[in-house]
């Protein structure tokens, strides 16, 4: 009986009084600051990258859990042997190498665009 009922979370009456840190109204692009500085834009970019990274991690974690549960409760249950794991590990290593090269290429492009932006702004 105690496992069938879920406890109710405490009600936070002050929830509306607290601003979310990810709220766009708090960013440098808000109307209160019509001319954002490069530092404030960099801080916003860093903040939103962190938020996106956390969101991506949570999403991938939930998708992985769902796939795992579907695999073990399916009829018949999905069983992976060692040879399949080795093959998948090889494919993963190749994909990771390609991804790493693409990330390096994007980083070079971003640096080039930032440099060009500073050149044009100055």
PDB file of C-alpha atoms in Angstrom:
ATOM      1  CA  UNK A   1       0.000   0.000   0.000  1.00  0.00           C
ATOM      2  CA  UNK A   2       2.713   2.615   0.763  1.00  0.00           C
ATOM      3  CA  UNK A   3       4.263   2.063  -2.684  1.00  0.00           C
ATOM      4  CA  UNK A   4       1.059   2.813  -4.578  1.00  0.00           C
ATOM      5  CA  UNK A   5       0.760   6.377  -3.391  1.00  0.00           C
ATOM      6  CA  UNK A   6       3.203   9.048  -4.436  1.00  0.00           C
ATOM      7  CA  UNK A   7       3.894  11.829  -1.959  1.00  0.00           C
ATOM      8  CA  UNK A   8       2.680  15.268  -2.924  1.00  0.00           C
ATOM      9  CA  UNK A   9       5.510  17.767  -3.433  1.00  0.00           C
ATOM     10  CA  UNK A  10       5.486  20.765  -1.117  1.00  0.00           C
ATOM     11  CA  UNK A  11       3.693  23.787  -2.528  1.00  0.00           C
ATOM     12  CA  UNK A  12       5.970  26.789  -2.992  1.00  0.00           C
ATOM     13  CA  UNK A  13       3.814  29.895  -2.739  1.00  0.00           C
ATOM     14  CA  UNK A  14       6.848  32.083  -3.409  1.00  0.00           C
ATOM     15  CA  UNK A  15       7.604  30.397  -6.745  1.00  0.00           C
ATOM     16  CA  UNK A  16       6.214  33.338  -8.678  1.00  0.00           C
ATOM     17  CA  UNK A  17       8.425  35.766  -6.764  1.00  0.00           C
ATOM     18  CA  UNK A  18      11.669  34.130  -7.935  1.00  0.00           C
ATOM     19  CA  UNK A  19      12.986  34.895 -11.418  1.00  0.00           C
ATOM     20  CA  UNK A  20      14.396  32.024 -13.391  1.00  0.00           C
ATOM     21  CA  UNK A  21      18.080  32.385 -14.132  1.00  0.00           C
ATOM     22  CA  UNK A  22      17.453  31.239 -17.704  1.00  0.00           C
ATOM     23  CA  UNK A  23      14.709  33.797 -18.258  1.00  0.00           C
ATOM     24  CA  UNK A  24      15.365  35.828 -21.398  1.00  0.00           C
ATOM     25  CA  UNK A  25      14.185  38.974 -19.619  1.00  0.00           C
ATOM     26  CA  UNK A  26      17.283  38.767 -17.420  1.00  0.00           C
ATOM     27  CA  UNK A  27      19.710  38.588 -20.323  1.00  0.00           C
ATOM     28  CA  UNK A  28      21.788  41.372 -21.789  1.00  0.00           C
ATOM     29  CA  UNK A  29      19.394  41.474 -24.734  1.00  0.00           C
ATOM     30  CA  UNK A  30      16.543  42.745 -22.572  1.00  0.00           C
ATOM     31  CA  UNK A  31      15.006  46.142 -23.200  1.00  0.00           C
ATOM     32  CA  UNK A  32      16.639  47.567 -20.084  1.00  0.00           C
ATOM     33  CA  UNK A  33      20.042  47.428 -21.818  1.00  0.00           C
ATOM     34  CA  UNK A  34      19.660  48.591 -25.427  1.00  0.00           C
ATOM     35  CA  UNK A  35      23.409  48.382 -26.169  1.00  0.00           C
ATOM     36  CA  UNK A  36      24.780  45.122 -24.802  1.00  0.00           C
ATOM     37  CA  UNK A  37      28.500  44.938 -24.245  1.00  0.00           C
ATOM     38  CA  UNK A  38      30.705  42.173 -25.651  1.00  0.00           C
ATOM     39  CA  UNK A  39      31.259  40.958 -22.091  1.00  0.00           C
ATOM     40  CA  UNK A  40      27.536  40.699 -21.367  1.00  0.00           C
ATOM     41  CA  UNK A  41      26.953  38.923 -24.679  1.00  0.00           C
ATOM     42  CA  UNK A  42      29.766  36.482 -23.913  1.00  0.00           C
ATOM     43  CA  UNK A  43      28.289  35.848 -20.464  1.00  0.00           C
ATOM     44  CA  UNK A  44      24.850  35.232 -22.002  1.00  0.00           C
ATOM     45  CA  UNK A  45      26.331  32.888 -24.584  1.00  0.00           C
ATOM     46  CA  UNK A  46      28.178  30.937 -21.911  1.00  0.00           C
ATOM     47  CA  UNK A  47      25.046  30.776 -19.747  1.00  0.00           C
ATOM     48  CA  UNK A  48      22.847  29.484 -22.557  1.00  0.00           C
ATOM     49  CA  UNK A  49      25.494  26.975 -23.680  1.00  0.00           C
ATOM     50  CA  UNK A  50      25.544  25.570 -20.151  1.00  0.00           C
ATOM     51  CA  UNK A  51      21.757  25.367 -20.080  1.00  0.00           C
ATOM     52  CA  UNK A  52      21.640  23.674 -23.462  1.00  0.00           C
ATOM     53  CA  UNK A  53      24.322  21.206 -22.406  1.00  0.00           C
ATOM     54  CA  UNK A  54      22.328  20.257 -19.303  1.00  0.00           C
ATOM     55  CA  UNK A  55      19.144  19.938 -21.330  1.00  0.00           C
ATOM     56  CA  UNK A  56      20.866  17.756 -23.929  1.00  0.00           C
ATOM     57  CA  UNK A  57      22.276  15.510 -21.205  1.00  0.00           C
ATOM     58  CA  UNK A  58      18.851  15.100 -19.578  1.00  0.00           C
ATOM     59  CA  UNK A  59      17.241  14.327 -22.927  1.00  0.00           C
ATOM     60  CA  UNK A  60      19.849  11.711 -23.855  1.00  0.00           C
ATOM     61  CA  UNK A  61      19.604  10.164 -20.409  1.00  0.00           C
ATOM     62  CA  UNK A  62      15.821   9.788 -20.726  1.00  0.00           C
ATOM     63  CA  UNK A  63      16.035   8.402 -24.272  1.00  0.00           C
ATOM     64  CA  UNK A  64      18.645   5.864 -23.164  1.00  0.00           C
ATOM     65  CA  UNK A  65      16.523   4.763 -20.226  1.00  0.00           C
ATOM     66  CA  UNK A  66      13.487   4.381 -22.466  1.00  0.00           C
ATOM     67  CA  UNK A  67      15.409   2.318 -25.034  1.00  0.00           C
ATOM     68  CA  UNK A  68      16.846   0.097 -22.321  1.00  0.00           C
ATOM     69  CA  UNK A  69      13.463  -0.520 -20.717  1.00  0.00           C
ATOM     70  CA  UNK A  70      11.832  -1.255 -24.082  1.00  0.00           C
ATOM     71  CA  UNK A  71      14.634  -3.701 -24.899  1.00  0.00           C
ATOM     72  CA  UNK A  72      14.355  -5.680 -21.673  1.00  0.00           C
ATOM     73  CA  UNK A  73      10.549  -5.801 -21.477  1.00  0.00           C
ATOM     74  CA  UNK A  74      10.026  -6.535 -25.180  1.00  0.00           C
ATOM     75  CA  UNK A  75       8.816  -9.881 -26.424  1.00  0.00           C
ATOM     76  CA  UNK A  76      11.337 -11.469 -26.814  1.00  0.00           C
ATOM     77  CA  UNK A  77      13.833  -9.436 -24.763  1.00  0.00           C
ATOM     78  CA  UNK A  78      16.690  -7.976 -26.793  1.00  0.00           C
ATOM     79  CA  UNK A  79      19.949  -9.684 -25.871  1.00  0.00           C
ATOM     80  CA  UNK A  80      23.223  -8.330 -27.260  1.00  0.00           C
ATOM     81  CA  UNK A  81      26.251 -10.592 -27.481  1.00  0.00           C
ATOM     82  CA  UNK A  82      29.906  -9.618 -27.062  1.00  0.00           C
ATOM     83  CA  UNK A  83      30.664  -9.617 -30.817  1.00  0.00           C
ATOM     84  CA  UNK A  84      27.891  -7.069 -31.396  1.00  0.00           C
ATOM     85  CA  UNK A  85      29.252  -4.904 -28.581  1.00  0.00           C
ATOM     86  CA  UNK A  86      32.758  -5.002 -30.095  1.00  0.00           C
ATOM     87  CA  UNK A  87      31.410  -4.013 -33.525  1.00  0.00           C
ATOM     88  CA  UNK A  88      29.357  -1.188 -32.031  1.00  0.00           C
ATOM     89  CA  UNK A  89      32.413   0.023 -30.086  1.00  0.00           C
ATOM     90  CA  UNK A  90      34.419   0.194 -33.332  1.00  0.00           C
ATOM     91  CA  UNK A  91      31.652   2.140 -35.055  1.00  0.00           C
ATOM     92  CA  UNK A  92      31.390   4.479 -32.076  1.00  0.00           C
ATOM     93  CA  UNK A  93      35.142   5.167 -32.129  1.00  0.00           C
ATOM     94  CA  UNK A  94      34.974   6.059 -35.847  1.00  0.00           C
ATOM     95  CA  UNK A  95      31.962   8.312 -35.328  1.00  0.00           C
ATOM     96  CA  UNK A  96      33.634  10.045 -32.375  1.00  0.00           C
ATOM     97  CA  UNK A  97      36.738  10.740 -34.474  1.00  0.00           C
ATOM     98  CA  UNK A  98      34.628  12.318 -37.224  1.00  0.00           C
ATOM     99  CA  UNK A  99      32.729  14.363 -34.641  1.00  0.00           C
ATOM    100  CA  UNK A 100      35.991  15.574 -33.098  1.00  0.00           C
ATOM    101  CA  UNK A 101      37.275  16.724 -36.488  1.00  0.00           C
ATOM    102  CA  UNK A 102      33.985  18.519 -37.186  1.00  0.00           C
ATOM    103  CA  UNK A 103      34.093  20.255 -33.799  1.00  0.00           C
ATOM    104  CA  UNK A 104      37.651  21.431 -34.482  1.00  0.00           C
ATOM    105  CA  UNK A 105      36.564  22.755 -37.871  1.00  0.00           C
ATOM    106  CA  UNK A 106      33.627  24.621 -36.299  1.00  0.00           C
ATOM    107  CA  UNK A 107      35.906  26.066 -33.612  1.00  0.00           C
ATOM    108  CA  UNK A 108      38.250  27.398 -36.315  1.00  0.00           C
ATOM    109  CA  UNK A 109      35.296  28.913 -38.195  1.00  0.00           C
ATOM    110  CA  UNK A 110      33.960  30.551 -35.030  1.00  0.00           C
ATOM    111  CA  UNK A 111      37.392  32.011 -34.240  1.00  0.00           C
ATOM    112  CA  UNK A 112      37.659  33.304 -37.801  1.00  0.00           C
ATOM    113  CA  UNK A 113      34.180  34.866 -37.638  1.00  0.00           C
ATOM    114  CA  UNK A 114      34.920  36.480 -34.276  1.00  0.00           C
ATOM    115  CA  UNK A 115      38.149  37.888 -35.652  1.00  0.00           C
ATOM    116  CA  UNK A 116      36.370  39.236 -38.724  1.00  0.00           C
ATOM    117  CA  UNK A 117      33.629  40.710 -36.522  1.00  0.00           C
ATOM    118  CA  UNK A 118      36.180  42.531 -34.353  1.00  0.00           C
ATOM    119  CA  UNK A 119      37.964  43.752 -37.481  1.00  0.00           C
ATOM    120  CA  UNK A 120      34.736  45.119 -38.956  1.00  0.00           C
ATOM    121  CA  UNK A 121      33.603  46.638 -35.637  1.00  0.00           C
ATOM    122  CA  UNK A 122      36.937  48.374 -34.964  1.00  0.00           C
TER     123      UNK A 122
END
